[in-house]
CSV table of C-alpha atoms in Angstrom, one decimal:
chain,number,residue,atom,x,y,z
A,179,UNK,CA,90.7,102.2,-102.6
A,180,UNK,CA,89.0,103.2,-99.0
A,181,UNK,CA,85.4,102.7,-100.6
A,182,UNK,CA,86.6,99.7,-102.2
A,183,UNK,CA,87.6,98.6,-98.9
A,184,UNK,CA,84.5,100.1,-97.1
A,185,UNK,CA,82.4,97.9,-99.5
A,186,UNK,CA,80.3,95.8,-98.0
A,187,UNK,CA,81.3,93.0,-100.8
A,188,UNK,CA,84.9,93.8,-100.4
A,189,UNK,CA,85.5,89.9,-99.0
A,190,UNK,CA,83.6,88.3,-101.9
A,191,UNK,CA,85.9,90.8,-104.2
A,192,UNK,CA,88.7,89.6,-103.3
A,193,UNK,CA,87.3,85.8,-102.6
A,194,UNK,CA,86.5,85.5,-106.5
A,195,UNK,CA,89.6,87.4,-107.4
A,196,UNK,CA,91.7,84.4,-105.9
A,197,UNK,CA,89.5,81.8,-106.8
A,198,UNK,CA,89.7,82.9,-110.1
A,199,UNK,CA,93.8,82.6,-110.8
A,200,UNK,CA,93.9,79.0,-108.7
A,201,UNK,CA,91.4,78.4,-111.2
A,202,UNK,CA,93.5,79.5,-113.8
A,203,UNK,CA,96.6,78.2,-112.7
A,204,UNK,CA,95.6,74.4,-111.9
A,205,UNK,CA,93.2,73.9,-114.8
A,206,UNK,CA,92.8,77.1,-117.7
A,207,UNK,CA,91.5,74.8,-120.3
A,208,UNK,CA,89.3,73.3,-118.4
A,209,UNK,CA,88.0,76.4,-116.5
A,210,UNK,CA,88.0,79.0,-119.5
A,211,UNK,CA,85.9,77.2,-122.4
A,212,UNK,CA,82.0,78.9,-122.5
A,213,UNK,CA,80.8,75.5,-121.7
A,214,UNK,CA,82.3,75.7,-118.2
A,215,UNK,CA,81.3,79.1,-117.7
A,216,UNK,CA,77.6,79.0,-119.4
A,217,UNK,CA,77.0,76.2,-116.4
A,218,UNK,CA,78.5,78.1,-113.3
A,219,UNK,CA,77.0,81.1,-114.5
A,220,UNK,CA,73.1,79.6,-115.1
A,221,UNK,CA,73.8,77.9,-111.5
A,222,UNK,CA,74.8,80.8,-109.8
A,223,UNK,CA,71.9,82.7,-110.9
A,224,UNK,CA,69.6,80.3,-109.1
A,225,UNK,CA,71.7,79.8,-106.1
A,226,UNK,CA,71.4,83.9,-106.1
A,227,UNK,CA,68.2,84.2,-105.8
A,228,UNK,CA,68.1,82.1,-102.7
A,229,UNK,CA,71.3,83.8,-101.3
A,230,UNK,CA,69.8,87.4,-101.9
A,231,UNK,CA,67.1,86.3,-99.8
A,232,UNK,CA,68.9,85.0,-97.2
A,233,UNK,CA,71.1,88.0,-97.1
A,234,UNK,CA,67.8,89.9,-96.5
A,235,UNK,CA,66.8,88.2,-93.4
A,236,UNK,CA,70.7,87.7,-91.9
A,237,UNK,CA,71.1,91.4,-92.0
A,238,UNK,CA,67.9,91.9,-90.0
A,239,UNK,CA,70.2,89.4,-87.1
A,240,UNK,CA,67.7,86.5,-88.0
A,241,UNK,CA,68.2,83.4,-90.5
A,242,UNK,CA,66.3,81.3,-92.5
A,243,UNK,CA,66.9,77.9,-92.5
A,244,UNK,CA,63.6,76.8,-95.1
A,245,UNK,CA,64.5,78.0,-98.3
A,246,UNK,CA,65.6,74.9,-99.7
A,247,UNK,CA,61.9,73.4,-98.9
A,248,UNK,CA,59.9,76.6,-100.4
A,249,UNK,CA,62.3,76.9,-103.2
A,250,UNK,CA,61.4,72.3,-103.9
A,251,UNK,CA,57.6,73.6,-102.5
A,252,UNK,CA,57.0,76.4,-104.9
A,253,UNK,CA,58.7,74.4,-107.9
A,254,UNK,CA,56.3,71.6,-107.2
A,255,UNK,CA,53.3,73.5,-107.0
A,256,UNK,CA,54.1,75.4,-110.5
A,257,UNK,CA,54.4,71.7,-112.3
A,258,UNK,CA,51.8,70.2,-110.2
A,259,UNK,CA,48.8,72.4,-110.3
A,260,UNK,CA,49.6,73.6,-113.8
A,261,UNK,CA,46.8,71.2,-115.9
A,262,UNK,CA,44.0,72.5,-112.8
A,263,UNK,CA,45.4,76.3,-113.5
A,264,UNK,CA,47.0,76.8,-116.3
A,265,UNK,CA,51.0,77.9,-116.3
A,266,UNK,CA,50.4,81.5,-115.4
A,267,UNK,CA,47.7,80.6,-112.5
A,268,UNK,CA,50.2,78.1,-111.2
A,269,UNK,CA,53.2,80.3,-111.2
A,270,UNK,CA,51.0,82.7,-109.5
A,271,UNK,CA,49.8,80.0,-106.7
A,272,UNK,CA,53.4,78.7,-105.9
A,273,UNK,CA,54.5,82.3,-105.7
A,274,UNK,CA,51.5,83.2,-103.3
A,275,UNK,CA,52.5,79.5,-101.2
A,276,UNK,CA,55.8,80.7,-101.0
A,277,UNK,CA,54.9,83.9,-99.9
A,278,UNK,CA,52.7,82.1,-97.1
A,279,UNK,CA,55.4,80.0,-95.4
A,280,UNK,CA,57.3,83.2,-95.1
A,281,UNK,CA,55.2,85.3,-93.4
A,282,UNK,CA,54.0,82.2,-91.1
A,283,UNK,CA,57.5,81.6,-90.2
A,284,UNK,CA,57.6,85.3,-89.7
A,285,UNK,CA,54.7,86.2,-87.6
A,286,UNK,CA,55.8,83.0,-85.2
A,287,UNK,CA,59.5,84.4,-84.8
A,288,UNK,CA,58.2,87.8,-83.9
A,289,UNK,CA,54.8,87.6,-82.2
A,290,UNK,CA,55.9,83.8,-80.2
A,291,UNK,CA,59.7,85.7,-79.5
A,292,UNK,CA,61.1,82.0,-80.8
A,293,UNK,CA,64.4,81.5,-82.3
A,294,UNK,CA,64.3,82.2,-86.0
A,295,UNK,CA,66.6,79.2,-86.3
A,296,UNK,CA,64.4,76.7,-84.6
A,297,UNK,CA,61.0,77.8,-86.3
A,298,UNK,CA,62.9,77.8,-89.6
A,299,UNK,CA,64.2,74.9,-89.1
A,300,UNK,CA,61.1,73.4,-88.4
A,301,UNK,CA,60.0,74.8,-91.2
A,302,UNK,CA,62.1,73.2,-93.2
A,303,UNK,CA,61.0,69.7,-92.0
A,304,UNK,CA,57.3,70.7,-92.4
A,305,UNK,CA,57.5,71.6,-95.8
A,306,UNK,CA,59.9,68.8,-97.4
A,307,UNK,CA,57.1,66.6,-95.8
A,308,UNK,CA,54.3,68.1,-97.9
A,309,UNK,CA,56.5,67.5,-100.9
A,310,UNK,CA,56.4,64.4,-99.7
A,311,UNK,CA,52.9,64.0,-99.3
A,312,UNK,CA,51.8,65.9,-101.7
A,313,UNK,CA,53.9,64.4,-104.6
A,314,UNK,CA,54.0,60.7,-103.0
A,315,UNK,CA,57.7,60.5,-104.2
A,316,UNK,CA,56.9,60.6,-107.5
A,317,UNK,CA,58.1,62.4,-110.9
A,318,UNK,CA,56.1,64.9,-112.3
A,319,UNK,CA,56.9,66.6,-115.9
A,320,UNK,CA,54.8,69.7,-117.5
A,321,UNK,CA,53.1,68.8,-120.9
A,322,UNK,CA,54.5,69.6,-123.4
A,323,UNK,CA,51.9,72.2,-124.2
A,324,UNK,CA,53.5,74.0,-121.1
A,325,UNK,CA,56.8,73.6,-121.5
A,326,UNK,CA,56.3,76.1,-125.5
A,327,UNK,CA,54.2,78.2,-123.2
A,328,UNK,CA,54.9,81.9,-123.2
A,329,UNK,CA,55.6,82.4,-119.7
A,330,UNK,CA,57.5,79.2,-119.8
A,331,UNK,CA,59.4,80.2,-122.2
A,332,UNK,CA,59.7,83.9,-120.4
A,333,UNK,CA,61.4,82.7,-117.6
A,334,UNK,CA,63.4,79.4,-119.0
A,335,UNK,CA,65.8,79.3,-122.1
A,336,UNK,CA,67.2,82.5,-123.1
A,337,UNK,CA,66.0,86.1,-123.2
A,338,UNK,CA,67.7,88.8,-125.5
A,339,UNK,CA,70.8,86.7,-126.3
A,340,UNK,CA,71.4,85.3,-122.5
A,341,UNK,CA,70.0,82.7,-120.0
A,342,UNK,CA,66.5,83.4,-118.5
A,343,UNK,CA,67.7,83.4,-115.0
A,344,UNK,CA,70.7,85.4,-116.2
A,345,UNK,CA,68.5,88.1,-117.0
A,346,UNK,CA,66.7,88.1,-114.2
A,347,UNK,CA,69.1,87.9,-111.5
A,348,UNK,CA,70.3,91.5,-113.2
A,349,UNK,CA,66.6,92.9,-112.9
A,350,UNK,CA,66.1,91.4,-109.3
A,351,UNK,CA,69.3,92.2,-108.0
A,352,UNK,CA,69.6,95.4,-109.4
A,353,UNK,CA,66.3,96.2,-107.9
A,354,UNK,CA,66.9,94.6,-104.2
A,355,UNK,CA,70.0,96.7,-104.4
A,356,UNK,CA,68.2,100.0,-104.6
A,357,UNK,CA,65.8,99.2,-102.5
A,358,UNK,CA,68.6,98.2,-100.0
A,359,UNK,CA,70.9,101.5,-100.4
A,360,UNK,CA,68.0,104.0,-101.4
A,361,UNK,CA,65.0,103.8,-99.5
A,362,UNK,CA,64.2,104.4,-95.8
A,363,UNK,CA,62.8,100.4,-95.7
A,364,UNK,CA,66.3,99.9,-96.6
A,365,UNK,CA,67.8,101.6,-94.1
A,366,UNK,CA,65.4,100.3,-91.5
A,367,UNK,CA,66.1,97.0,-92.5
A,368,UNK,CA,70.1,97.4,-91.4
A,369,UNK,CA,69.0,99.4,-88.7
A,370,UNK,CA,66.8,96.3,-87.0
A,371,UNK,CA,70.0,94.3,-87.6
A,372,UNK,CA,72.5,96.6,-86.3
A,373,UNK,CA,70.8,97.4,-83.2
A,374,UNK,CA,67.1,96.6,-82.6
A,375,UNK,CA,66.2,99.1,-79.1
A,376,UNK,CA,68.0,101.7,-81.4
A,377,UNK,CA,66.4,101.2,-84.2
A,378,UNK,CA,62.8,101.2,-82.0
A,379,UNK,CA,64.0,104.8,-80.5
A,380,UNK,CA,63.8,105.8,-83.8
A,381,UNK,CA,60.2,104.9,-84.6
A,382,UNK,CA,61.1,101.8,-87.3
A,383,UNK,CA,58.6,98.9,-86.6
A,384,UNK,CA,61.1,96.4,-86.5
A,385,UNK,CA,58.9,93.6,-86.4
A,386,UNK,CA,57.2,94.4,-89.2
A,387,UNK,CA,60.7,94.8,-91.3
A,388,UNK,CA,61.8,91.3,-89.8
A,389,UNK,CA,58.3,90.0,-91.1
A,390,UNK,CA,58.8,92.2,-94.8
A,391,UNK,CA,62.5,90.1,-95.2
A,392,UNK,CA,61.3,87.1,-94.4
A,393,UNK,CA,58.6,87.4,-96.9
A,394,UNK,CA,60.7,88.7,-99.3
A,395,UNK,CA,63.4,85.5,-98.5
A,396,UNK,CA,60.7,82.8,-99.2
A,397,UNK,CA,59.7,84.8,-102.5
A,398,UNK,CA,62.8,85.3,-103.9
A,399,UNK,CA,63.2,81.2,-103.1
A,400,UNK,CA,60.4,80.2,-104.7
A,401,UNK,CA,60.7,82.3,-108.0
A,402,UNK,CA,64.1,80.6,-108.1
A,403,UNK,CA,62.7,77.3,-108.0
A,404,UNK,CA,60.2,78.4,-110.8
A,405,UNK,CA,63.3,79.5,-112.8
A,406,UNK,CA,64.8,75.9,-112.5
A,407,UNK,CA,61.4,74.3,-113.3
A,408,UNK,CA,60.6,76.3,-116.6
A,409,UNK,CA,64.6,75.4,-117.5
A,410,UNK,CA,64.1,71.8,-116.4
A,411,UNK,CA,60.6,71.3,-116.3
A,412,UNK,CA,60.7,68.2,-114.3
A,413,UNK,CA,60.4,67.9,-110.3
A,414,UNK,CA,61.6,65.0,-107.6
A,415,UNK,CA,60.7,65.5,-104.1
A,416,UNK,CA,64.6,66.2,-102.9
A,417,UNK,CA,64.3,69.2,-105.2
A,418,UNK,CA,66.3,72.2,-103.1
A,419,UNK,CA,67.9,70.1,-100.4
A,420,UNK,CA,70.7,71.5,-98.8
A,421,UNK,CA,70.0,74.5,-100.7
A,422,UNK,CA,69.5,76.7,-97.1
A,423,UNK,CA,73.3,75.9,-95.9
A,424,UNK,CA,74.6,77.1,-99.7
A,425,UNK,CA,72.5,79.9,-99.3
A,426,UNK,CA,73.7,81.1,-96.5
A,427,UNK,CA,77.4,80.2,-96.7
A,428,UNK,CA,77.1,82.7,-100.1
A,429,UNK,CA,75.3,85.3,-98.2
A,430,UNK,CA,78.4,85.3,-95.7
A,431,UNK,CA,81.1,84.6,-97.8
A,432,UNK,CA,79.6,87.9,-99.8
A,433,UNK,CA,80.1,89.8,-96.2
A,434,UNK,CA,77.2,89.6,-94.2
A,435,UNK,CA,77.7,89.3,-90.6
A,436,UNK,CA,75.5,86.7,-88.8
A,437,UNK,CA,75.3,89.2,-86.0
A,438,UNK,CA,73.3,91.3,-88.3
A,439,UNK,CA,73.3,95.3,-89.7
A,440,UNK,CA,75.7,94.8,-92.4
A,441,UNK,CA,75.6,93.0,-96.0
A,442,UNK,CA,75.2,93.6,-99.7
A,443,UNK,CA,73.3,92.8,-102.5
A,444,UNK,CA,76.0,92.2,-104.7
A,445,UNK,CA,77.9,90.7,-102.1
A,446,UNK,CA,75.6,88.0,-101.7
A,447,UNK,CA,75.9,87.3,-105.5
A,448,UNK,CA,79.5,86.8,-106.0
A,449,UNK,CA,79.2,84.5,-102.6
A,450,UNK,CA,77.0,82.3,-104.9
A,451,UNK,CA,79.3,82.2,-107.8
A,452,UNK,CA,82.5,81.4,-105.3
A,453,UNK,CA,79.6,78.5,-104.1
A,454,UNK,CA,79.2,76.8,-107.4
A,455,UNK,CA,82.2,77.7,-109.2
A,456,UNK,CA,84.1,75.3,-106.5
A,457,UNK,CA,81.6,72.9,-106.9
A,458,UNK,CA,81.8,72.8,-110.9
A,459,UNK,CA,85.5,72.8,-110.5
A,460,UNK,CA,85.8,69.9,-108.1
A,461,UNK,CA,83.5,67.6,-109.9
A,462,UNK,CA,85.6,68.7,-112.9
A,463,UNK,CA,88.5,67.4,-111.4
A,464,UNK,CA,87.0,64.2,-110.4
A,465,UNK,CA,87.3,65.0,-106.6
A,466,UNK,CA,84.9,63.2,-104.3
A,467,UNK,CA,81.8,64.9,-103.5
A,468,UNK,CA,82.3,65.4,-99.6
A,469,UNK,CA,84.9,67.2,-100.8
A,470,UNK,CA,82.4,70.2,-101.8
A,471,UNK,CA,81.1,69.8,-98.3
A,472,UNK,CA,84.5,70.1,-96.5
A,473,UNK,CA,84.9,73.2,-98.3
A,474,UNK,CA,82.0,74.9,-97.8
A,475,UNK,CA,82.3,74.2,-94.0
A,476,UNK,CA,86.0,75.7,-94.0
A,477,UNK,CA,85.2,78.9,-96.4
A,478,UNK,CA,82.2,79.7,-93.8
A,479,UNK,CA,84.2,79.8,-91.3
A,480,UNK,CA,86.9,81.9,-92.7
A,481,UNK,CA,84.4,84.1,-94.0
A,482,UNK,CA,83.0,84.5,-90.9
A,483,UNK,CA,86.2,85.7,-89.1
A,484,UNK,CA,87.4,87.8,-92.1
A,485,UNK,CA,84.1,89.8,-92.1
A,486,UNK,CA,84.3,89.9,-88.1
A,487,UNK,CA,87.6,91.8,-88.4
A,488,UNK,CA,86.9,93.5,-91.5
A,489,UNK,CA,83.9,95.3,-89.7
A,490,UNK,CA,86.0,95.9,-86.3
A,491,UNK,CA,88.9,97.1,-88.7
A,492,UNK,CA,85.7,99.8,-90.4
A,493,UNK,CA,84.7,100.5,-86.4
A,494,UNK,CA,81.7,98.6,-86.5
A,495,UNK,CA,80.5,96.4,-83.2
A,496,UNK,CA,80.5,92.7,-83.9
């Protein structure tokens, strides 16, 4: 019971625990049918991707505030520059453009000292306007060459009996979460967060761990918005909007501490399935959709002061 305690998901444990008898309680039929579940589950696998990222780049005591902009920017590209490139060299590019934006965003937060949340956020802006530009507001769809495409078809519809992202989000997650618990990058990577001069003492390169997450944050963002592309091949330049502040309210519902040094993998994960399942629920219910706003500003913040006392309760500084 300690370890499950110690767990650095415990929070999001007991958050989906809860969230799954009021569920139960105010609408079962509704809640329980493989419809229902088939939907939350496919949208928390692409909201997880995002989050994991996120989760990456919190615990290094930075933020991101862009993904929803690489995650629109790298779906574009796929769709866009797949008749030049073909479906693989696409995927490839918008990976690769992804990739970019976070290690420019990087380099500028640790080499210019800024603020990760004013670069990011200027990132943001910068890159919904080259949607902008770039698509000129306009739909664009794959061919339908592309969309029975083998790699298409690899990473949307189903893969051994289960959804694409489904899949994926297993092998990523399961992955990030070794990395994260069983390599010294991983340790360096909490150990930036939890206390940078320390950290330095110790011979980690801090800077380029910050620069390594934030990289890794835009990837994992733009391969989600590939996922979503070769489900729904179809783009619209407000593709990933808002996506950052769900992102992040899932990586600190699933426990990580905005004051960096502590979060999970898995954590972030079952922050993302509290995420949608409330949103899937209240538009099942016919509830208004600020609503789903209200809520995710109020489960931040309780989040955010139940992990704050969780990790003074475990000794750690907050």
């Amino acid at each position: 019971m300690k370890q499950l305690v110690r767990s650095q998901g415990f929070g999001a444990i007991i958050g989906v625990v809860v969230m799954l008898v009021v569920f139960s309680l105010i609408d079962f039929s509704g809640w329980w049918t493989a419809q229902t579940i088939t939907n939350v589950t496919q949208f928390t696998a692409i909201l997880s991707f995002v989050a994991m990222g996120q989760a990456l780049v919190i615990m290094t005591k930075e933020i991101d505030l862009s993904v929803g902009s690489v995650y629109g920017l790298a779906g574009v590209a796929f769709i866009t520059l797949e008749p030049s490139f073909g479906v693989p060299g696409s995927l490839v590019i918008a990976l690769v453009m992804a990739a970019f934006v976070g290690f420019l965003q990087a380099l500028t937060v640790v080499k210019g000292h800024l603020p990760s949340m004013i670069v990011t956020l200027g990132g943001l802006f910068a890159v919904r306007g080259i949607i902008y530009v770039w698509t000129g507001g306009s739909v664009h769809n794959f061919s339908a060459d592309a969309r029975i495409h083998p790699v298409t078809r690899l990473f949307g519809g189903e893969l051994f009996g289960v959804e694409a992202a489904i899949f994926w989000l297993v092998v990523a997650a399961s992955l990030l979460g070794l990395v994260l618990w069983a390599t010294p990058f991983g340790n360096r990577l909490l150990a930036t967060g939890g206390s940078r001069e320390s950290a330095e003492s110790r011979g980690v390169r801090t800077d380029r761990v910050k620069i390594c997450a934030f990289v890794l944050c835009s990837l994992l963002a733009g391969f989600a918005g590939i996922l979503t592309l070769c489900n729904q091949p179809q783009t619209h330049v407000t593709l990933g909007e808002n996506m950052e502040l769900e992102a992040i309210s899932a990586a600190v519902i699933g426990g990580c501490l905005l004051t960096g040094g502590r979060g999970s993998i898995i954590g972030a994960v079952l922050g993302a399935l509290i995420v949608v399942s409330f949103r899937y629920e209240l538009i099942a219910l016919g509830a208004p959709s600020s609503w789903y706003v209200t809520f995710v500003g109020v489960v931040l913040i309780v989040a955010v002061i139940f992990n704050q006392k969780l990790a003074r309760f475990l000794g750690h500084s907050v």
